[in-house]
Coordinates of C-alpha atoms and ligand atoms in Angstrom, one line a residue:
X1 CA -29.5 0.2 153.2
X2 CA -31.1 -0.1 149.8
X3 CA -34.6 1.2 150.0
X4 CA -35.3 4.9 149.3
X5 CA -36.4 6.8 152.4
X6 CA -38.8 9.4 151.0
X7 CA -40.6 9.8 154.4
X8 CA -37.4 10.4 156.3
X9 CA -38.6 13.8 157.4
X10 CA -42.1 12.7 158.3
X11 CA -43.6 15.3 156.0
X12 CA -45.4 14.9 152.7
X13 CA -46.4 18.4 151.6
X14 CA -44.0 21.2 150.8
X15 CA -43.6 24.0 153.4
X16 CA -46.1 26.8 152.6
X17 CA -46.3 30.5 153.2
X18 CA -48.8 31.2 156.0
X19 CA -47.9 34.9 156.8
X20 CA -46.4 36.6 159.9
X21 CA -49.3 35.8 162.2
X22 CA -48.9 32.0 161.7
X23 CA -47.9 30.1 164.8
X24 CA -46.7 27.1 162.7
X25 CA -43.0 26.7 163.1
X26 CA -42.8 24.7 159.9
X27 CA -44.4 27.4 157.7
X28 CA -42.9 30.4 156.0
X29 CA -44.0 33.5 157.9
X30 CA -42.1 35.9 155.6
X31 CA -40.9 33.9 152.6
X32 CA -43.8 34.4 150.1
X33 CA -42.0 33.2 147.0
X34 CA -44.2 35.0 144.5
X35 CA -44.3 38.4 146.3
X36 CA -42.6 41.1 144.3
X37 CA -39.9 43.0 146.1
X38 CA -37.8 45.6 144.3
X39 CA -39.0 44.4 140.9
X40 CA -38.4 40.6 141.4
X41 CA -40.1 37.8 143.1
X42 CA -38.7 36.8 146.4
X43 CA -37.8 33.4 145.0
X44 CA -35.9 35.0 142.1
X45 CA -34.2 37.5 144.4
X46 CA -33.0 35.1 147.1
X47 CA -32.3 32.1 144.9
X48 CA -31.9 29.6 147.8
X49 CA -29.9 26.5 147.4
X50 CA -29.6 23.5 149.7
X51 CA -26.1 22.1 150.0
X52 CA -25.4 18.4 149.9
X53 CA -22.4 18.2 152.1
X54 CA -23.5 19.6 155.5
X55 CA -27.1 18.5 155.1
X56 CA -26.6 14.9 153.9
X57 CA -22.9 13.9 154.2
X58 CA -22.0 15.3 157.6
X59 CA -22.5 12.9 160.5
X60 CA -22.5 15.4 163.4
X61 CA -19.0 14.7 164.6
X62 CA -16.6 17.2 166.4
X63 CA -13.0 16.8 167.4
X64 CA -14.1 15.1 170.7
X65 CA -16.7 12.7 169.4
X66 CA -18.1 10.9 166.4
X67 CA -21.4 11.0 164.7
X68 CA -24.6 11.9 166.5
X69 CA -27.1 12.0 163.6
X70 CA -27.1 8.3 162.6
X71 CA -28.4 9.0 159.1
X72 CA -29.7 5.8 157.7
X73 CA -28.1 6.3 154.3
X74 CA -24.7 6.7 155.9
X75 CA -24.8 3.1 157.2
X76 CA -24.6 0.1 154.9
X77 CA -22.3 -2.2 153.0
X78 CA -23.0 -1.0 149.4
X79 CA -21.6 2.5 148.9
X80 CA -23.4 3.0 145.6
X81 CA -26.8 2.0 147.1
X82 CA -26.1 4.4 150.0
X83 CA -25.3 7.2 147.5
X84 CA -28.7 6.6 145.8
X85 CA -30.5 6.5 149.1
X86 CA -28.9 9.8 150.0
X87 CA -30.0 11.3 146.7
X88 CA -33.6 10.3 147.4
X89 CA -33.5 12.1 150.8
X90 CA -31.8 15.1 149.3
X91 CA -34.3 15.6 146.5
X92 CA -37.1 15.0 149.1
X93 CA -35.8 17.9 151.2
X94 CA -35.4 20.2 148.1
X95 CA -39.0 19.5 147.4
X96 CA -40.3 20.0 151.0
X97 CA -38.5 23.3 151.2
X98 CA -39.7 24.3 147.7
X99 CA -36.3 25.8 146.9
X100 CA -35.1 26.5 143.3
X101 CA -31.5 25.2 143.7
X102 CA -29.1 22.8 145.3
X103 CA -25.2 22.4 145.3
X104 CA -22.8 19.5 145.6
X105 CA -19.1 18.3 145.6
X106 CA -18.3 15.1 143.7
X107 CA -17.4 13.5 147.1
X108 CA -20.9 14.3 148.6
X109 CA -22.9 12.6 145.9
X110 CA -20.7 9.6 145.0
X111 CA -18.3 7.2 146.8
X112 CA -14.7 8.5 146.7
X113 CA -12.4 6.2 144.8
X114 CA -8.8 5.3 145.5
X115 CA -7.6 5.7 141.9
X116 CA -8.7 8.5 139.6
X117 CA -10.5 6.0 137.3
X118 CA -12.4 4.4 140.2
X119 CA -13.3 7.8 141.4
X120 CA -14.5 9.1 138.0
X121 CA -16.5 6.0 137.3
X122 CA -18.3 6.2 140.6
X123 CA -19.1 9.8 140.0
X124 CA -20.3 9.1 136.4
X125 CA -22.7 6.4 137.7
X126 CA -24.2 8.7 140.3
X127 CA -24.4 11.6 137.8
X128 CA -27.0 9.6 135.8
X129 CA -29.0 9.2 139.0
X130 CA -28.9 12.9 139.8
X131 CA -29.7 13.9 136.2
X132 CA -32.8 11.7 136.2
X133 CA -33.9 13.1 139.6
X134 CA -33.3 16.7 138.6
X135 CA -35.3 16.2 135.4
X136 CA -38.5 15.8 137.3
X137 CA -37.6 18.1 140.2
X138 CA -38.1 21.9 140.7
X139 CA -34.6 22.2 142.2
X140 CA -31.8 22.8 139.7
X141 CA -28.1 23.0 140.2
X142 CA -26.8 26.4 141.4
X143 CA -23.2 25.3 141.3
X144 CA -21.1 22.2 141.4
X145 CA -17.6 21.8 142.8
X146 CA -14.9 19.3 143.5
X147 CA -13.8 18.2 147.0
X148 CA -10.0 18.6 146.7
X149 CA -9.4 18.6 150.5
X150 CA -10.9 15.7 152.4
X151 CA -8.9 12.7 151.1
X152 CA -5.4 12.3 152.6
X153 CA -3.9 12.6 149.0
X154 CA -4.8 16.3 149.3
X155 CA -3.2 16.9 152.7
X156 CA -0.5 19.2 151.1
X157 CA -3.0 20.9 148.8
X158 CA -4.4 20.2 145.4
X159 CA -3.1 22.7 142.7
X160 CA -0.4 23.9 145.1
X161 CA 0.8 20.4 146.1
X162 CA 4.5 19.8 145.8
X163 CA 3.7 16.6 143.9
X164 CA 2.5 17.2 140.3
X165 CA 0.6 13.9 140.4
X166 CA -1.8 15.5 142.9
X167 CA -2.1 18.5 140.5
X168 CA -3.0 16.1 137.7
X169 CA -5.4 14.1 139.9
X170 CA -7.1 17.4 140.8
X171 CA -7.2 18.5 137.1
X172 CA -9.0 15.2 136.2
X173 CA -11.4 15.7 139.1
X174 CA -12.2 19.3 138.3
X175 CA -12.7 18.6 134.6
X176 CA -15.2 15.9 135.5
X177 CA -17.0 18.2 138.0
X178 CA -17.1 21.2 135.6
X179 CA -18.4 19.0 132.8
X180 CA -21.0 17.5 135.2
X181 CA -22.1 21.0 136.2
X182 CA -22.4 22.0 132.6
X183 CA -24.4 18.8 131.8
X184 CA -26.8 19.5 134.7
X185 CA -27.3 23.1 133.6
X186 CA -25.5 24.4 136.6
X187 CA -25.3 28.2 136.7
X188 CA -21.8 28.6 138.3
X189 CA -18.8 26.5 139.1
X190 CA -17.1 26.9 142.5
X191 CA -13.5 26.4 143.5
X192 CA -12.9 26.7 147.2
X193 CA -9.2 26.6 147.9
X194 CA -9.5 23.8 150.5
X195 CA -5.9 23.2 151.4
X196 CA -4.4 25.8 149.0
X197 CA -2.2 27.3 151.7
X198 CA 0.5 26.1 154.0
X199 CA 1.4 25.2 157.6
X200 CA 5.0 26.1 157.9
X201 CA 7.4 28.2 155.7
X202 CA 10.1 25.7 156.6
X203 CA 9.0 23.2 154.0
X204 CA 7.1 25.6 151.6
X205 CA 8.1 27.4 148.4
X206 CA 5.3 30.1 148.2
X207 CA 6.5 31.3 144.8
X208 CA 6.0 27.9 143.2
X209 CA 2.7 27.4 144.9
X210 CA 1.3 30.7 143.6
X211 CA 2.4 29.9 140.1
X212 CA 0.8 26.4 140.3
X213 CA -2.4 27.9 141.6
X214 CA -2.5 30.6 138.9
X215 CA -1.9 28.1 136.1
X216 CA -4.5 25.7 137.5
X217 CA -7.2 28.4 137.6
X218 CA -6.2 29.6 134.1
X219 CA -6.6 26.0 132.8
X220 CA -10.0 25.7 134.4
X221 CA -11.1 28.9 132.6
X222 CA -9.7 27.8 129.3
X223 CA -11.6 24.5 129.7
X224 CA -14.8 26.3 130.6
X225 CA -14.6 28.2 127.3
X226 CA -13.7 25.1 125.4
X227 CA -16.9 23.2 126.5
X228 CA -19.1 26.3 126.2
X229 CA -19.9 26.6 129.9
X230 CA -21.4 30.1 130.2
X231 CA -21.5 30.6 134.0
X232 CA -18.7 32.2 136.0
X233 CA -16.0 30.3 137.9
X234 CA -16.3 31.3 141.5
X235 CA -13.4 31.4 144.0
X236 CA -14.5 31.1 147.6
X237 CA -12.3 33.2 149.9
X238 CA -11.4 31.9 153.3
X239 CA -8.6 33.1 155.6
X240 CA -7.6 30.1 157.7
X241 CA -8.8 26.6 158.5
X242 CA -7.7 24.1 157.4
X243 CA -4.3 25.6 156.7
X244 CA -2.8 28.3 158.8
X245 CA -2.1 30.5 155.8
X246 CA -4.8 30.1 153.1
X247 CA -3.9 31.8 149.8
X248 CA -7.6 33.0 149.1
X249 CA -7.7 35.0 152.3
X250 CA -10.5 37.4 151.5
X251 CA -12.2 39.2 148.6
X252 CA -9.3 41.8 148.3
X253 CA -6.7 39.0 148.2
X254 CA -8.6 37.0 145.6
X255 CA -9.0 40.2 143.5
X256 CA -5.3 40.8 143.4
X257 CA -4.6 37.2 142.4
X258 CA -7.2 37.4 139.6
X259 CA -5.7 40.7 138.3
X260 CA -2.3 39.1 138.2
X261 CA -3.6 36.2 136.1
X262 CA -5.9 38.4 134.0
X263 CA -9.0 36.4 135.1
X264 CA -11.4 39.1 136.4
X265 CA -13.8 38.6 133.4
X266 CA -14.3 34.9 134.0
X267 CA -13.8 34.5 137.7
X268 CA -15.9 36.0 140.5
X269 CA -16.2 35.3 144.2
X270 CA -18.5 33.2 146.3
X271 CA -18.7 35.0 149.7
X272 CA -19.4 33.2 152.9
X273 CA -20.3 35.0 156.2
X274 CA -18.2 32.8 158.5
X275 CA -15.2 33.2 156.2
X276 CA -15.6 37.0 156.2
X277 CA -15.6 37.2 160.0
X278 CA -12.6 34.9 160.3
X279 CA -10.8 37.3 158.0
X280 CA -11.6 40.2 160.4
X281 CA -14.3 41.6 158.1
X282 CA -18.0 41.9 158.3
X283 CA -20.3 40.0 155.9
X284 CA -21.5 43.3 154.4
X285 CA -18.0 44.5 153.9
X286 CA -17.0 41.5 151.7
X287 CA -20.3 41.9 149.7
X288 CA -19.8 45.6 149.1
X289 CA -16.2 45.2 148.2
X290 CA -16.9 42.4 145.7
X291 CA -19.5 44.7 143.9
X292 CA -17.1 47.6 144.0
X293 CA -14.4 45.5 142.3
X294 CA -16.8 43.9 139.8
X295 CA -16.3 40.3 141.1
X296 CA -19.5 39.6 143.0
X297 CA -20.8 36.2 142.2
X298 CA -22.7 34.2 144.8
X299 CA -23.1 33.8 148.6
X300 CA -22.7 30.9 151.0
X301 CA -25.2 31.9 153.6
X302 CA -24.3 30.9 157.2
X303 CA -23.0 32.6 160.3
X304 CA -20.0 32.1 162.6
X305 CA -20.0 32.4 166.4
X306 CA -18.6 35.6 167.8
X307 CA -17.0 33.8 170.6
X308 CA -15.4 30.9 168.6
X309 CA -12.5 31.4 166.2
X310 CA -13.4 28.7 163.7
X311 CA -15.8 27.9 160.9
X312 CA -18.9 26.9 162.8
X313 CA -21.1 27.3 159.7
X314 CA -24.4 27.9 161.6
X315 CA -27.7 28.7 160.0
X316 CA -28.0 32.5 159.4
X317 CA -30.7 33.9 161.7
X318 CA -29.6 37.5 162.2
X319 CA -32.1 39.8 160.5
X320 CA -30.0 42.9 161.2
X321 CA -26.9 41.6 159.5
X322 CA -28.9 40.2 156.6
X323 CA -30.7 43.5 156.1
X324 CA -27.4 45.2 155.7
X325 CA -26.2 42.6 153.3
X326 CA -29.4 42.7 151.2
X327 CA -29.3 46.5 151.2
X328 CA -25.9 46.3 149.6
X329 CA -27.1 43.7 147.1
X330 CA -30.3 45.6 146.2
X331 CA -28.2 48.7 145.4
X332 CA -26.4 46.7 142.8
X333 CA -29.4 44.7 141.4
X334 CA -28.8 41.5 143.5
X335 CA -27.8 38.2 142.1
X336 CA -27.4 37.4 138.4
X337 CA -26.1 33.8 138.3
X338 CA -25.5 33.4 142.0
X339 CA -27.8 32.6 144.9
X340 CA -27.9 32.1 148.7
X341 CA -26.5 28.7 149.2
X342 CA -27.0 27.1 152.7
X343 CA -23.4 26.2 153.4
X344 CA -24.6 25.7 157.0
X345 CA -24.8 22.8 159.4
X346 CA -27.2 22.2 162.2
X347 CA -25.7 21.7 165.6
X348 CA -24.7 18.2 166.5
X349 CA -27.4 18.0 169.2
X350 CA -30.1 18.7 166.6
X351 CA -30.6 15.0 165.9
X352 CA -34.2 14.8 164.8
X353 CA -34.8 14.6 161.1
X354 CA -37.1 17.6 161.3
X355 CA -34.3 19.7 162.7
X356 CA -32.8 19.8 159.2
X357 CA -36.1 21.1 157.8
X358 CA -36.6 23.6 160.6
X359 CA -33.1 25.1 160.2
X360 CA -33.7 25.8 156.5
X361 CA -37.2 27.1 157.1
X362 CA -36.0 29.5 159.8
X363 CA -33.1 30.9 157.8
X364 CA -35.1 31.2 154.6
X365 CA -37.7 33.2 156.5
X366 CA -35.2 35.5 158.2
X367 CA -33.5 36.3 154.8
X368 CA -37.0 37.0 153.3
X369 CA -37.7 39.4 156.2
X370 CA -34.4 41.1 155.7
X371 CA -35.1 41.5 152.0
X372 CA -38.3 43.4 152.8
X373 CA -36.4 45.5 155.3
X374 CA -33.7 46.2 152.8
X375 CA -36.2 47.2 150.1
X376 CA -37.8 49.6 152.6
X377 CA -34.5 51.2 153.5
X378 CA -33.7 51.5 149.8
X379 CA -37.1 53.0 148.9
X380 CA -36.9 55.5 151.9
X381 CA -33.7 56.6 150.2
X382 CA -32.3 58.1 153.4
X383 CA -29.2 56.0 153.5
X384 CA -28.5 56.5 149.8
X385 CA -28.9 60.3 150.3
X386 CA -26.5 60.3 153.2
X387 CA -23.8 58.6 151.2
X388 CA -24.5 60.6 148.1
X389 CA -24.3 63.9 150.0
X390 CA -21.1 62.8 151.7
X391 CA -19.3 62.3 148.4
X392 CA -21.1 65.1 146.5
X393 CA -17.9 67.1 146.0
X394 CA -16.6 64.4 143.8
X395 CA -19.4 64.9 141.3
X396 CA -18.1 68.3 140.3
X397 CA -16.5 68.7 136.8
X398 CA -13.1 69.5 138.4
X399 CA -13.2 66.4 140.7
X400 CA -14.2 64.2 137.8
X401 CA -11.3 65.5 135.7
X402 CA -8.9 64.5 138.4
X403 CA -10.4 60.9 138.5
X404 CA -10.3 60.7 134.7
X405 CA -6.5 61.3 134.7
X406 CA -6.8 64.8 133.2
X407 CA -5.0 66.6 136.1
X408 CA -1.4 66.2 137.4
X409 CA -0.4 66.2 141.0
X410 CA 1.1 69.7 140.5
X411 CA -2.1 71.1 139.0
X412 CA -4.2 69.8 141.9
X413 CA -1.7 71.2 144.3
X414 CA -1.5 74.6 142.7
X415 CA -5.3 74.9 142.7
X416 CA -5.4 74.1 146.4
X417 CA -2.8 76.8 147.1
X418 CA -4.5 79.4 144.8
X419 CA -7.8 78.9 146.6
X420 CA -6.0 78.8 150.0
X421 CA -8.0 75.7 151.0
X422 CA -8.9 75.0 154.5
X423 CA -11.2 72.0 154.4
X424 CA -14.0 71.9 157.0
X425 CA -14.5 68.6 158.7
X426 CA -18.1 67.3 158.7
X427 CA -19.9 64.8 161.0
X428 CA -20.1 61.2 159.8
X429 CA -23.4 61.0 161.8
X430 CA -22.9 57.3 162.6
X431 CA -25.2 57.0 165.5
X432 CA -28.0 58.8 163.7
X433 CA -27.6 56.4 160.7
X434 CA -27.4 53.4 163.0
X435 CA -30.7 54.5 164.7
X436 CA -32.4 54.7 161.3
X437 CA -31.4 51.2 160.4
X438 CA -32.2 49.7 163.9
X439 CA -35.6 51.3 163.8
X440 CA -36.4 49.7 160.5
X441 CA -35.8 46.1 161.6
Ligands
LIG501 C1 -15.6 25.3 153.5 C2 -16.2 25.8 152.3 C3 -16.9 24.8 151.5 C4 -17.2 25.4 150.1 C5 -17.3 24.4 149.0 O1 -15.2 26.0 154.5 O2 -17.2 26.8 152.7 O3 -18.0 24.3 152.1 O4 -18.3 26.2 150.2 O5 -16.2 23.7 148.9
LIG502 NI1 -18.7 27.7 151.6
LIG503 NI1 -17.6 27.8 156.2

């Protein structure tokens, strides 16, 4: 399979905005990229990225059956030619969707090598191809990352592997991917902990593994400064799958780890909806907490299935959930270097080329609609007022003195006793607030 396949999707013109009354399923009904919402264009707010792995490298398999998609670029005898054909299709989709960004792992774009030198030379060759394509494309790199989990050498982890040779192999891979990201002008660099975790305590020394992981991350940050890469390193929390105990469980866990290693200035989080719910949290909880802790970075936009306990990575289509997420984001000014990356895969029965286009168009549209809803909620100010009123007591001079460390426990206690306090419970008004949100959708 050598020939490029620019017409794979059967479309030539980029998807256009046609407005809410359009009946064209392949048009944007809400995503009007130049429309200004809360002071920024929709395109600049939402910063959509198409991911390489699910969209171009995943064949549609599940534990019971193999590929269903039969992508032409995944069949052939020359892996380099196949990688080039894949890049043609990928940049074709970026253009059709008219998105500003894309994302990849080394293993998505180039053939995986057996030795580190073979691996790096494959990657270097494809990097030239990608760089040339990007130079004439609108889509730029939102983030790059390394796949340190698919090959069997990583079955016991990468940085946390009991074998230091795997640690070194991983270091060589991450250095190459970080430098490639820098060369392509990528805005962030992502580390998902893949197999940084364990299956059974019977063969595991957690103390060593944490230390290895901390040192690895610190080395990545040191190298980022050395080469002058300005973007943040992003850790992507995930609680389970593939390993039973994943060390980057959720935003709170990652924050504790970053604090221990003194890395909160350089490392932020890439939050994924499906990972949030696998951790027993909501999407908006993880977003709000990351902002509160000062480590919000980027978002992998997808959704899990409420009835399935694994990472189904479906395309996000829930306007209600996205409205809450975007409301949290707008309160804090939204993305800086991050964006909404479609870490999402179409279902394995969606075998027509156009299904890949439709999935992105639908999810882009719903996120755009949610952005408008969120702006309205924010401008109405009702939710902000409810929360501000609820905490108003903490704005007093005395309360602020407590928080600033100017009062002791005894002083606060004595004041309570002197005033003979008897706090009056107040309604949380949850159903009223839920009604306001539901009516706005
Ligand atoms: C897997 C992760 C992965 C990261 C990048 O569950 O979401 O896709 O986003 O390695
Ligand atoms: Ni992800
Ligand atoms: Ni996922």
